[in-house]
Amino acid sequence: MSPSSAAASFSQARAHAALARPASIAPAAPGFDIPLGADTVRVELTAPGTLHVQMRKAGHAATPTIVIDPALHASARPSADISQDAAGARLQSAQLEAVWDKEHGELRIGVPGQAPLLRQFALPSLGHGRLSLIHAKGEPMYGIGGFDATEAATAGLLRDGYRPVTAGEQGHAGAPFVWTTAGYGVLIDGVGGQIALGDTRIDARMFDGGLDYYVFVGGPHAIFGALAQVSGRSPLFPKWAMGFTNSQWGIDQKELLDIVEGYRERHIPLDNFTLDFDWKAWGEDNYGEFRWNEHKFPDGDSGKLKTLLDAQGVHLTGIMKPRIHVDTVEGREASEHGYWLAQSDPAPDYFSHQTVREIDFADPAARAWFFNKALKHSFETGMVGWWNDEADDVAVDLQHMDMQRALYDGQRAISDLRVWSLNRNFYLGAQRYAYGLWSGDILTGFESMAGQRQRMLSAINVGAMQWGMDGGGFKKGPPSPENYARWIQFGAFTPVFRVHGDFNQKRQPWVYGPVAEKAATDAIRLRQSLIPYIYSYEHQRRATGVGLVRPLMFDWPTDANLRNDVDAWLFGDSLLVSPVVDQGQTTKPVYLPAGEWIDWFSGRHYAGGQTIEHRADATHWSDIPLYIREGAIIPVAPVMDYVGQQPLTELTVELFPADHATGFDYYDDDGKTYGYEQGEYFLQSMQLEAHGDSVAFAIASPQGSYQPVLKSWLLKFHGKPAHAVRSNGRALEAFASADALRASADDGWAVGEDRFGPVTWVRVAAGKGQTVTLDVVK
């Protein structure tokens, strides 16, 4: 993007953010002013670990861009001590300190009582869109941007040198944000620019001539929590989006129903089918881009198809394009009202071969027009999610974000059903609009599959937590059966689990032969059994800014072995996964960080801080390197064909006690609506700890007004078996076996064994606070 177009985009971003800013006035944040002639730099604490440094030209603050959450300043005023004298000024809270040294013209930012983390000189340069920060030598840097669909991803997660700040092309995720495991992150309020990372410097240049920035102090979890607070929290996806998605290009109603029946006959879980061009009347007049193709889907427009699929537990989502046909009713309306994007010239569409042009989604009127009556009808008759494609071809960083804003705002205006979307690039702030990212039109094959690891983790490193890919690969023909099976196993441990292929390519498990079908089916079923665990991390992402998947250095920031590790990641707090991504591999090295680990499938225990050798199955592809972290709390449900197929009245919780306290927040709600925003949810915090000859498990009283059908917890304590069990100090009845306990409707306990070794089963009532204590065999 040229500086001039970037500046235009930046100005639009500020204007649109201003329109969205609430009218309420929050209390002023504690801070101090640094006078610079007619200008002022304002330094203030907006949260206990967040510092905002803002250039105010002639005393006036610039309007925040769309990167910043419009509701940010509604937060409560944090406490800090402020002191000023002739030598400068100091701001100090329990977590953060900022010192203005007037004599040396230096702003120092860090943690009280420690050496500064960052030092800024030449403060007037902020007024010219430039920022220079000095930091300690050799700190590992992350963020700024990921990788597009085709570029080499050999850099992994670490960032250095010159980096453009951009949403980029397909698959790319970008943000004006850089962070380090050394204890801080820097967020610049801007769209379009560049950041250069040196051994001791962060230099940024933005194109609009002004610059504000935020500093977040703390570890990775604290940094991303602050990032979510400043740039905005992400709404929850519907619960069905935690399951498996089959996408296909080249399909009609009959084939769709046959494929769904194929999943159901085989009891392979499926929650979502996503349709490409086929679903809409692409190229036809009278809003063909927004309505059902009645030739391929004769029962779409009437809603009958929706009824048929609802009975099968399958949700339909469909592709959307940023362009419309010029010589149509809708095209002439766009011309009349000036809705065309200036950077988009009329050109033949590759699919319809008719002239199309792209809509200017930065225009609020164009966004409102885009969610028109035809699209509303398509939504009401079953197209309940949006797959936004190709809005990254015009070098406008916010085009995809603004396109999804049109759909998010349009759907929320007419329905309380949650918005679901996938988009082909990402710029920070987009997460506020139920925004998922997929990695673009990737190749099939093992090399392409392996490269998705760094693409996913790099996207997460800039705040794009809801990430997915075209499982199996999109281009260059079908994957081999082995490649397909391994890709499904990989995808089962990503935030958005889906498959897709090029025109007329099929990605159903049974297409790839019985061996691949078995391996893929097992992985899909494992994913489905973990839905209660996965869905709880929907809540965690919204509440804390850290989602289901994260790089290992989030939790082990001082482990040098993890600085650029893309081979494994955490799937929630309790699971580490390291998928097989090499053809014919028989032995896979897996580095396990500090702690104790247990192989999910074999039950074998490993000490952390070492590389182990995983024995891979190169014949049947039946294995997934998956390890349980000590202290794990993992709710597991019976495998269903789709989310919500059967009421979940009892939920099994796998417990692996450690000699330190660990926790998990179990979360549930109706899975469909935004009632959770008004407190309609069920949240129970759990804590687990072993104390020598006893194990304590505490369940807090539930929060929220939602009442699930859940009646009881079936707790599985792994480790030393119990000889007595109490709930809230009351002895529970002992049963002769786990089967006897399951057959009873009463609370109680039993001992036995499973693949992990000795296990104690305990049933207690759900929905109330209690403490379960096990006296274990010494």
mmCIF file of C-alpha atoms in Angstrom, residues 364-694:
data_model
loop_
_atom_site.group_PDB
_atom_site.id
_atom_site.type_symbol
_atom_site.label_atom_id
_atom_site.label_comp_id
_atom_site.label_asym_id
_atom_site.label_seq_id
_atom_site.Cartn_x
_atom_site.Cartn_y
_atom_site.Cartn_z
ATOM 1 C CA PRO A 364 -21.465 3.178 6.625
ATOM 2 C CA ALA A 365 -24.257 3.654 4.092
ATOM 3 C CA ALA A 366 -22.744 1.007 1.823
ATOM 4 C CA ARG A 367 -22.446 -1.399 4.769
ATOM 5 C CA ALA A 368 -26.101 -0.875 5.688
ATOM 6 C CA TRP A 369 -27.147 -1.385 2.067
ATOM 7 C CA PHE A 370 -25.089 -4.591 1.729
ATOM 8 C CA PHE A 371 -27.194 -6.425 4.326
ATOM 9 C CA ASN A 372 -30.251 -5.979 2.131
ATOM 10 C CA LYS A 373 -33.654 -7.652 1.969
ATOM 11 C CA ALA A 374 -32.385 -10.471 -0.225
ATOM 12 C CA LEU A 375 -29.564 -11.297 2.172
ATOM 13 C CA LYS A 376 -31.887 -11.043 5.165
ATOM 14 C CA HIS A 377 -34.155 -13.590 3.500
ATOM 15 C CA SER A 378 -31.218 -15.910 2.821
ATOM 16 C CA PHE A 379 -30.269 -15.669 6.480
ATOM 17 C CA GLU A 380 -33.806 -16.326 7.649
ATOM 18 C CA THR A 381 -34.032 -19.395 5.406
ATOM 19 C CA GLY A 382 -30.865 -20.982 6.701
ATOM 20 C CA MET A 383 -27.650 -19.235 5.660
ATOM 21 C CA VAL A 384 -26.552 -18.564 9.220
ATOM 22 C CA GLY A 385 -22.843 -17.820 8.793
ATOM 23 C CA TRP A 386 -20.543 -15.858 6.541
ATOM 24 C CA TRP A 387 -17.397 -16.903 4.722
ATOM 25 C CA ASN A 388 -15.974 -13.625 3.413
ATOM 26 C CA ASP A 389 -13.587 -14.133 0.530
ATOM 27 C CA GLU A 390 -11.246 -12.001 -1.586
ATOM 28 C CA ALA A 391 -11.640 -8.630 0.131
ATOM 29 C CA ASP A 392 -7.842 -8.554 0.392
ATOM 30 C CA ASP A 393 -7.142 -7.929 -3.315
ATOM 31 C CA VAL A 394 -7.348 -4.121 -3.275
ATOM 32 C CA ALA A 395 -4.570 -3.163 -0.817
ATOM 33 C CA VAL A 396 -7.025 -1.645 1.667
ATOM 34 C CA ASP A 397 -6.183 -2.912 5.134
ATOM 35 C CA LEU A 398 -9.684 -2.559 6.554
ATOM 36 C CA GLN A 399 -11.716 -3.904 3.622
ATOM 37 C CA HIS A 400 -12.222 -7.366 5.116
ATOM 38 C CA MET A 401 -12.916 -5.934 8.562
ATOM 39 C CA ASP A 402 -15.454 -3.477 7.202
ATOM 40 C CA MET A 403 -17.090 -6.147 5.055
ATOM 41 C CA GLN A 404 -17.605 -8.279 8.152
ATOM 42 C CA ARG A 405 -18.840 -5.207 10.031
ATOM 43 C CA ALA A 406 -21.617 -4.971 7.439
ATOM 44 C CA LEU A 407 -22.650 -8.557 8.102
ATOM 45 C CA TYR A 408 -22.191 -8.391 11.870
ATOM 46 C CA ASP A 409 -24.195 -5.200 12.278
ATOM 47 C CA GLY A 410 -26.807 -6.364 9.772
ATOM 48 C CA GLN A 411 -27.404 -9.709 11.440
ATOM 49 C CA ARG A 412 -27.433 -8.324 14.968
ATOM 50 C CA ALA A 413 -30.051 -5.772 13.902
ATOM 51 C CA ILE A 414 -32.530 -8.493 12.925
ATOM 52 C CA SER A 415 -31.638 -11.529 15.031
ATOM 53 C CA ASP A 416 -30.303 -12.634 18.398
ATOM 54 C CA LEU A 417 -28.568 -15.615 16.792
ATOM 55 C CA ARG A 418 -24.802 -15.332 17.113
ATOM 56 C CA VAL A 419 -22.719 -14.226 14.175
ATOM 57 C CA TRP A 420 -20.134 -16.619 12.702
ATOM 58 C CA SER A 421 -17.635 -15.618 10.057
ATOM 59 C CA LEU A 422 -14.374 -16.543 8.378
ATOM 60 C CA ASN A 423 -12.311 -13.938 6.567
ATOM 61 C CA ARG A 424 -9.173 -14.109 4.438
ATOM 62 C CA ASN A 425 -7.055 -11.593 6.333
ATOM 63 C CA PHE A 426 -7.084 -9.835 9.699
ATOM 64 C CA TYR A 427 -6.289 -6.433 11.170
ATOM 65 C CA LEU A 428 -6.477 -5.862 14.892
ATOM 66 C CA GLY A 429 -9.908 -4.647 15.977
ATOM 67 C CA ALA A 430 -11.692 -7.054 13.645
ATOM 68 C CA GLN A 431 -12.131 -9.535 16.505
ATOM 69 C CA ARG A 432 -14.933 -7.325 17.857
ATOM 70 C CA TYR A 433 -17.151 -8.394 14.933
ATOM 71 C CA ALA A 434 -17.245 -12.207 15.434
ATOM 72 C CA TYR A 435 -14.296 -12.465 13.108
ATOM 73 C CA GLY A 436 -12.499 -15.673 12.255
ATOM 74 C CA LEU A 437 -9.447 -15.907 9.994
ATOM 75 C CA TRP A 438 -8.486 -18.704 7.665
ATOM 76 C CA SER A 439 -5.112 -19.096 6.014
ATOM 77 C CA GLY A 440 -6.208 -18.678 2.407
ATOM 78 C CA ASP A 441 -5.896 -20.795 -0.719
ATOM 79 C CA ILE A 442 -3.137 -23.108 0.458
ATOM 80 C CA LEU A 443 -1.598 -26.040 -1.387
ATOM 81 C CA THR A 444 -2.166 -29.681 -0.592
ATOM 82 C CA GLY A 445 0.800 -31.756 0.563
ATOM 83 C CA PHE A 446 2.883 -32.254 3.676
ATOM 84 C CA GLU A 447 5.074 -29.170 3.221
ATOM 85 C CA SER A 448 2.034 -26.902 3.016
ATOM 86 C CA MET A 449 0.434 -28.611 6.001
ATOM 87 C CA ALA A 450 3.576 -28.202 8.102
ATOM 88 C CA GLY A 451 3.675 -24.482 7.253
ATOM 89 C CA GLN A 452 0.223 -23.926 8.753
ATOM 90 C CA ARG A 453 1.649 -24.271 12.263
ATOM 91 C CA GLN A 454 3.619 -21.022 12.138
ATOM 92 C CA ARG A 455 0.774 -19.325 10.276
ATOM 93 C CA MET A 456 -1.652 -20.191 13.057
ATOM 94 C CA LEU A 457 0.638 -19.296 15.946
ATOM 95 C CA SER A 458 1.808 -16.049 14.289
ATOM 96 C CA ALA A 459 -1.810 -15.002 13.787
ATOM 97 C CA ILE A 460 -2.568 -15.728 17.431
ATOM 98 C CA ASN A 461 0.481 -13.628 18.345
ATOM 99 C CA VAL A 462 -1.258 -10.537 16.935
ATOM 100 C CA GLY A 463 -4.647 -11.267 18.526
ATOM 101 C CA ALA A 464 -6.341 -13.342 15.775
ATOM 102 C CA MET A 465 -7.402 -16.081 18.173
ATOM 103 C CA GLN A 466 -10.145 -17.647 16.005
ATOM 104 C CA TRP A 467 -8.028 -19.215 13.257
ATOM 105 C CA GLY A 468 -8.636 -22.031 10.811
ATOM 106 C CA MET A 469 -7.426 -23.439 7.506
ATOM 107 C CA ASP A 470 -8.558 -25.399 4.468
ATOM 108 C CA GLY A 471 -7.952 -28.821 5.985
ATOM 109 C CA GLY A 472 -6.567 -31.153 3.339
ATOM 110 C CA GLY A 473 -5.287 -28.184 1.355
ATOM 111 C CA PHE A 474 -7.110 -26.190 -1.316
ATOM 112 C CA LYS A 475 -5.057 -26.221 -4.527
ATOM 113 C CA LYS A 476 -3.059 -28.662 -6.668
ATOM 114 C CA GLY A 477 -5.324 -31.677 -6.544
ATOM 115 C CA PRO A 478 -6.441 -33.938 -3.715
ATOM 116 C CA PRO A 479 -4.165 -34.773 -0.798
ATOM 117 C CA SER A 480 -2.861 -38.301 -0.427
ATOM 118 C CA PRO A 481 -4.761 -40.474 2.058
ATOM 119 C CA GLU A 482 -1.911 -40.103 4.553
ATOM 120 C CA ASN A 483 -1.762 -36.346 4.083
ATOM 121 C CA TYR A 484 -5.524 -36.097 4.543
ATOM 122 C CA ALA A 485 -5.524 -38.188 7.724
ATOM 123 C CA ARG A 486 -2.670 -36.224 9.266
ATOM 124 C CA TRP A 487 -4.292 -32.930 8.261
ATOM 125 C CA ILE A 488 -7.532 -33.856 10.016
ATOM 126 C CA GLN A 489 -5.578 -34.726 13.160
ATOM 127 C CA PHE A 490 -3.854 -31.333 12.976
ATOM 128 C CA GLY A 491 -7.132 -29.486 12.361
ATOM 129 C CA ALA A 492 -8.841 -31.154 15.296
ATOM 130 C CA PHE A 493 -6.548 -29.111 17.544
ATOM 131 C CA THR A 494 -7.057 -25.701 15.947
ATOM 132 C CA PRO A 495 -9.672 -23.101 16.927
ATOM 133 C CA VAL A 496 -11.751 -23.458 13.719
ATOM 134 C CA PHE A 497 -11.864 -27.065 12.475
ATOM 135 C CA ARG A 498 -12.777 -27.364 8.802
ATOM 136 C CA VAL A 499 -11.873 -28.923 5.464
ATOM 137 C CA HIS A 500 -12.133 -27.446 1.972
ATOM 138 C CA GLY A 501 -10.855 -27.980 -1.546
ATOM 139 C CA ASP A 502 -10.772 -26.452 -5.015
ATOM 140 C CA PHE A 503 -13.646 -26.705 -7.489
ATOM 141 C CA ASN A 504 -15.232 -30.188 -7.418
ATOM 142 C CA GLN A 505 -12.737 -31.442 -4.817
ATOM 143 C CA LYS A 506 -14.230 -33.616 -2.070
ATOM 144 C CA ARG A 507 -12.944 -33.607 1.499
ATOM 145 C CA GLN A 508 -15.177 -36.184 3.199
ATOM 146 C CA PRO A 509 -13.203 -38.800 5.187
ATOM 147 C CA TRP A 510 -14.582 -41.791 3.264
ATOM 148 C CA VAL A 511 -13.244 -40.397 -0.039
ATOM 149 C CA TYR A 512 -9.667 -41.232 1.026
ATOM 150 C CA GLY A 513 -10.002 -44.944 1.712
ATOM 151 C CA PRO A 514 -10.726 -46.979 4.857
ATOM 152 C CA VAL A 515 -7.401 -46.393 6.612
ATOM 153 C CA ALA A 516 -7.562 -42.604 6.261
ATOM 154 C CA GLU A 517 -11.274 -42.656 7.075
ATOM 155 C CA LYS A 518 -10.616 -44.489 10.339
ATOM 156 C CA ALA A 519 -7.812 -42.139 11.400
ATOM 157 C CA ALA A 520 -9.791 -39.027 10.436
ATOM 158 C CA THR A 521 -12.991 -40.265 12.075
ATOM 159 C CA ASP A 522 -11.189 -40.968 15.346
ATOM 160 C CA ALA A 523 -9.736 -37.448 15.354
ATOM 161 C CA ILE A 524 -13.101 -35.827 14.608
ATOM 162 C CA ARG A 525 -14.748 -37.854 17.361
ATOM 163 C CA LEU A 526 -12.016 -36.921 19.821
ATOM 164 C CA ARG A 527 -12.580 -33.259 18.983
ATOM 165 C CA GLN A 528 -16.323 -33.685 19.498
ATOM 166 C CA SER A 529 -15.822 -35.300 22.911
ATOM 167 C CA LEU A 530 -13.842 -32.244 23.987
ATOM 168 C CA ILE A 531 -16.576 -29.709 23.093
ATOM 169 C CA PRO A 532 -17.329 -28.841 26.766
ATOM 170 C CA TYR A 533 -13.611 -28.162 27.301
ATOM 171 C CA ILE A 534 -13.314 -26.244 24.021
ATOM 172 C CA TYR A 535 -16.431 -24.172 24.611
ATOM 173 C CA SER A 536 -15.185 -23.122 28.024
ATOM 174 C CA TYR A 537 -12.257 -21.513 26.206
ATOM 175 C CA GLU A 538 -14.691 -19.470 24.129
ATOM 176 C CA HIS A 539 -15.512 -17.799 27.415
ATOM 177 C CA GLN A 540 -11.841 -17.657 28.417
ATOM 178 C CA ARG A 541 -10.921 -15.888 25.199
ATOM 179 C CA ARG A 542 -13.610 -13.277 25.694
ATOM 180 C CA ALA A 543 -12.815 -12.820 29.385
ATOM 181 C CA THR A 544 -9.002 -12.915 29.314
ATOM 182 C CA GLY A 545 -7.914 -12.264 25.724
ATOM 183 C CA VAL A 546 -6.184 -15.658 25.476
ATOM 184 C CA GLY A 547 -7.979 -18.295 23.465
ATOM 185 C CA LEU A 548 -8.112 -22.037 22.993
ATOM 186 C CA VAL A 549 -4.746 -22.277 21.186
ATOM 187 C CA ARG A 550 -1.553 -20.501 22.184
ATOM 188 C CA PRO A 551 2.211 -20.865 21.654
ATOM 189 C CA LEU A 552 4.066 -22.632 24.425
ATOM 190 C CA MET A 553 6.106 -19.547 25.355
ATOM 191 C CA PHE A 554 2.880 -17.979 26.664
ATOM 192 C CA ASP A 555 3.146 -20.311 29.671
ATOM 193 C CA TRP A 556 6.919 -20.865 29.752
ATOM 194 C CA PRO A 557 8.240 -17.418 28.738
ATOM 195 C CA THR A 558 11.743 -17.979 30.117
ATOM 196 C CA ASP A 559 12.371 -21.307 28.351
ATOM 197 C CA ALA A 560 14.808 -20.481 25.527
ATOM 198 C CA ASN A 561 13.870 -23.731 23.774
ATOM 199 C CA LEU A 562 10.402 -22.314 23.119
ATOM 200 C CA ARG A 563 11.331 -18.895 21.748
ATOM 201 C CA ASN A 564 10.625 -19.925 18.169
ATOM 202 C CA ASP A 565 8.867 -23.241 18.625
ATOM 203 C CA VAL A 566 6.035 -23.961 16.187
ATOM 204 C CA ASP A 567 6.103 -27.744 16.521
ATOM 205 C CA ALA A 568 3.718 -27.868 19.483
ATOM 206 C CA TRP A 569 1.173 -25.665 21.207
ATOM 207 C CA LEU A 570 -1.228 -25.638 24.123
ATOM 208 C CA PHE A 571 -4.831 -26.580 23.420
ATOM 209 C CA GLY A 572 -6.428 -24.987 26.445
ATOM 210 C CA ASP A 573 -4.497 -25.041 29.695
ATOM 211 C CA SER A 574 -4.328 -28.809 30.004
ATOM 212 C CA LEU A 575 -3.303 -30.295 26.644
ATOM 213 C CA LEU A 576 -0.151 -30.030 24.525
ATOM 214 C CA VAL A 577 -0.372 -31.222 20.921
ATOM 215 C CA SER A 578 2.380 -31.738 18.352
ATOM 216 C CA PRO A 579 0.797 -33.142 15.167
ATOM 217 C CA VAL A 580 2.684 -35.387 12.774
ATOM 218 C CA VAL A 581 3.339 -33.283 9.653
ATOM 219 C CA ASP A 582 6.004 -35.331 7.813
ATOM 220 C CA GLN A 583 5.215 -38.070 5.333
ATOM 221 C CA GLY A 584 6.037 -41.579 6.491
ATOM 222 C CA GLN A 585 7.380 -40.418 9.814
ATOM 223 C CA THR A 586 8.076 -43.190 12.330
ATOM 224 C CA THR A 587 9.776 -41.200 15.100
ATOM 225 C CA LYS A 588 8.857 -37.638 16.035
ATOM 226 C CA PRO A 589 10.842 -35.626 18.576
ATOM 227 C CA VAL A 590 8.567 -33.665 20.918
ATOM 228 C CA TYR A 591 9.893 -31.120 23.413
ATOM 229 C CA LEU A 592 7.900 -31.071 26.646
ATOM 230 C CA PRO A 593 8.308 -27.947 28.822
ATOM 231 C CA ALA A 594 8.825 -28.032 32.572
ATOM 232 C CA GLY A 595 6.324 -30.051 34.564
ATOM 233 C CA GLU A 596 4.907 -33.551 34.399
ATOM 234 C CA TRP A 597 3.173 -34.854 31.277
ATOM 235 C CA ILE A 598 1.022 -37.867 30.444
ATOM 236 C CA ASP A 599 0.471 -39.342 26.985
ATOM 237 C CA TRP A 600 -3.264 -39.060 26.231
ATOM 238 C CA PHE A 601 -3.403 -42.412 24.453
ATOM 239 C CA SER A 602 -0.917 -44.634 26.293
ATOM 240 C CA GLY A 603 -1.045 -43.124 29.776
ATOM 241 C CA ARG A 604 2.750 -43.050 29.951
ATOM 242 C CA HIS A 605 4.255 -40.364 32.209
ATOM 243 C CA TYR A 606 7.090 -38.033 31.191
ATOM 244 C CA ALA A 607 9.120 -35.472 33.066
ATOM 245 C CA GLY A 608 9.176 -32.113 31.325
ATOM 246 C CA GLY A 609 12.187 -30.050 30.308
ATOM 247 C CA GLN A 610 13.284 -32.658 27.793
ATOM 248 C CA THR A 611 12.715 -33.886 24.242
ATOM 249 C CA ILE A 612 11.021 -37.256 24.023
ATOM 250 C CA GLU A 613 10.724 -39.559 21.019
ATOM 251 C CA HIS A 614 7.144 -40.148 19.945
ATOM 252 C CA ARG A 615 6.717 -43.381 17.958
ATOM 253 C CA ALA A 616 4.546 -42.468 14.976
ATOM 254 C CA ASP A 617 2.335 -44.938 13.127
ATOM 255 C CA ALA A 618 3.429 -44.651 9.491
ATOM 256 C CA THR A 619 1.062 -47.419 8.368
ATOM 257 C CA HIS A 620 -2.356 -46.609 9.806
ATOM 258 C CA TRP A 621 -1.714 -42.987 10.900
ATOM 259 C CA SER A 622 -3.583 -43.758 14.095
ATOM 260 C CA ASP A 623 -1.540 -41.667 16.518
ATOM 261 C CA ILE A 624 -1.650 -38.032 17.613
ATOM 262 C CA PRO A 625 1.170 -36.745 19.847
ATOM 263 C CA LEU A 626 -1.087 -35.386 22.596
ATOM 264 C CA TYR A 627 0.014 -34.850 26.195
ATOM 265 C CA ILE A 628 -1.847 -33.985 29.387
ATOM 266 C CA ARG A 629 -0.355 -31.346 31.663
ATOM 267 C CA GLU A 630 -0.076 -32.084 35.375
ATOM 268 C CA GLY A 631 -2.985 -30.573 37.253
ATOM 269 C CA ALA A 632 -5.281 -30.963 34.224
ATOM 270 C CA ILE A 633 -9.041 -30.517 34.566
ATOM 271 C CA ILE A 634 -10.700 -31.706 31.348
ATOM 272 C CA PRO A 635 -14.480 -32.123 30.953
ATOM 273 C CA VAL A 636 -15.290 -34.787 28.360
ATOM 274 C CA ALA A 637 -18.701 -35.530 26.848
ATOM 275 C CA PRO A 638 -20.057 -38.618 25.099
ATOM 276 C CA VAL A 639 -19.392 -38.422 21.357
ATOM 277 C CA MET A 640 -22.425 -37.127 19.482
ATOM 278 C CA ASP A 641 -23.112 -36.719 15.779
ATOM 279 C CA TYR A 642 -23.496 -32.975 16.355
ATOM 280 C CA VAL A 643 -23.447 -30.468 19.194
ATOM 281 C CA GLY A 644 -26.576 -30.765 21.302
ATOM 282 C CA GLN A 645 -27.819 -34.023 19.792
ATOM 283 C CA GLN A 646 -28.509 -35.373 23.294
ATOM 284 C CA PRO A 647 -29.049 -33.470 26.543
ATOM 285 C CA LEU A 648 -25.902 -33.462 28.672
ATOM 286 C CA THR A 649 -27.255 -34.378 32.103
ATOM 287 C CA GLU A 650 -23.973 -35.810 33.423
ATOM 288 C CA LEU A 651 -20.497 -34.671 32.464
ATOM 289 C CA THR A 652 -17.289 -36.575 33.044
ATOM 290 C CA VAL A 653 -14.301 -34.545 34.255
ATOM 291 C CA GLU A 654 -10.816 -36.023 33.879
ATOM 292 C CA LEU A 655 -8.646 -34.878 36.820
ATOM 293 C CA PHE A 656 -4.868 -35.262 37.120
ATOM 294 C CA PRO A 657 -3.900 -33.797 40.507
ATOM 295 C CA ALA A 658 -0.594 -31.992 40.971
ATOM 296 C CA ASP A 659 1.135 -30.845 44.160
ATOM 297 C CA HIS A 660 0.168 -27.275 43.339
ATOM 298 C CA ALA A 661 -3.249 -25.742 42.796
ATOM 299 C CA THR A 662 -4.652 -25.670 39.276
ATOM 300 C CA GLY A 663 -7.950 -24.305 38.059
ATOM 301 C CA PHE A 664 -10.509 -24.439 35.281
ATOM 302 C CA ASP A 665 -13.629 -22.397 34.624
ATOM 303 C CA TYR A 666 -16.400 -24.567 33.230
ATOM 304 C CA TYR A 667 -18.678 -22.451 31.062
ATOM 305 C CA ASP A 668 -21.993 -23.044 29.366
ATOM 306 C CA ASP A 669 -24.916 -21.061 27.984
ATOM 307 C CA ASP A 670 -27.614 -21.585 25.371
ATOM 308 C CA GLY A 671 -24.895 -21.715 22.694
ATOM 309 C CA LYS A 672 -27.013 -19.763 20.241
ATOM 310 C CA THR A 673 -27.893 -16.244 21.330
ATOM 311 C CA TYR A 674 -26.306 -13.200 22.933
ATOM 312 C CA GLY A 675 -28.118 -13.780 26.199
ATOM 313 C CA TYR A 676 -24.722 -14.236 27.850
ATOM 314 C CA GLU A 677 -24.198 -10.488 27.431
ATOM 315 C CA GLN A 678 -27.062 -10.009 29.914
ATOM 316 C CA GLY A 679 -25.746 -12.598 32.373
ATOM 317 C CA GLU A 680 -27.510 -15.650 30.924
ATOM 318 C CA TYR A 681 -24.649 -18.094 31.376
ATOM 319 C CA PHE A 682 -23.480 -20.840 33.737
ATOM 320 C CA LEU A 683 -19.933 -20.541 35.096
ATOM 321 C CA GLN A 684 -18.404 -22.800 37.724
ATOM 322 C CA SER A 685 -14.788 -22.398 38.753
ATOM 323 C CA MET A 686 -12.942 -25.569 39.711
ATOM 324 C CA GLN A 687 -9.697 -25.996 41.655
ATOM 325 C CA LEU A 688 -7.627 -29.133 42.121
ATOM 326 C CA GLU A 689 -4.650 -29.887 44.359
ATOM 327 C CA ALA A 690 -2.921 -32.955 45.846
ATOM 328 C CA HIS A 691 -1.693 -32.801 49.470
ATOM 329 C CA GLY A 692 0.386 -35.909 50.080
ATOM 330 C CA ASP A 693 -2.195 -38.369 51.398
ATOM 331 C CA SER A 694 -5.240 -36.407 50.202
#
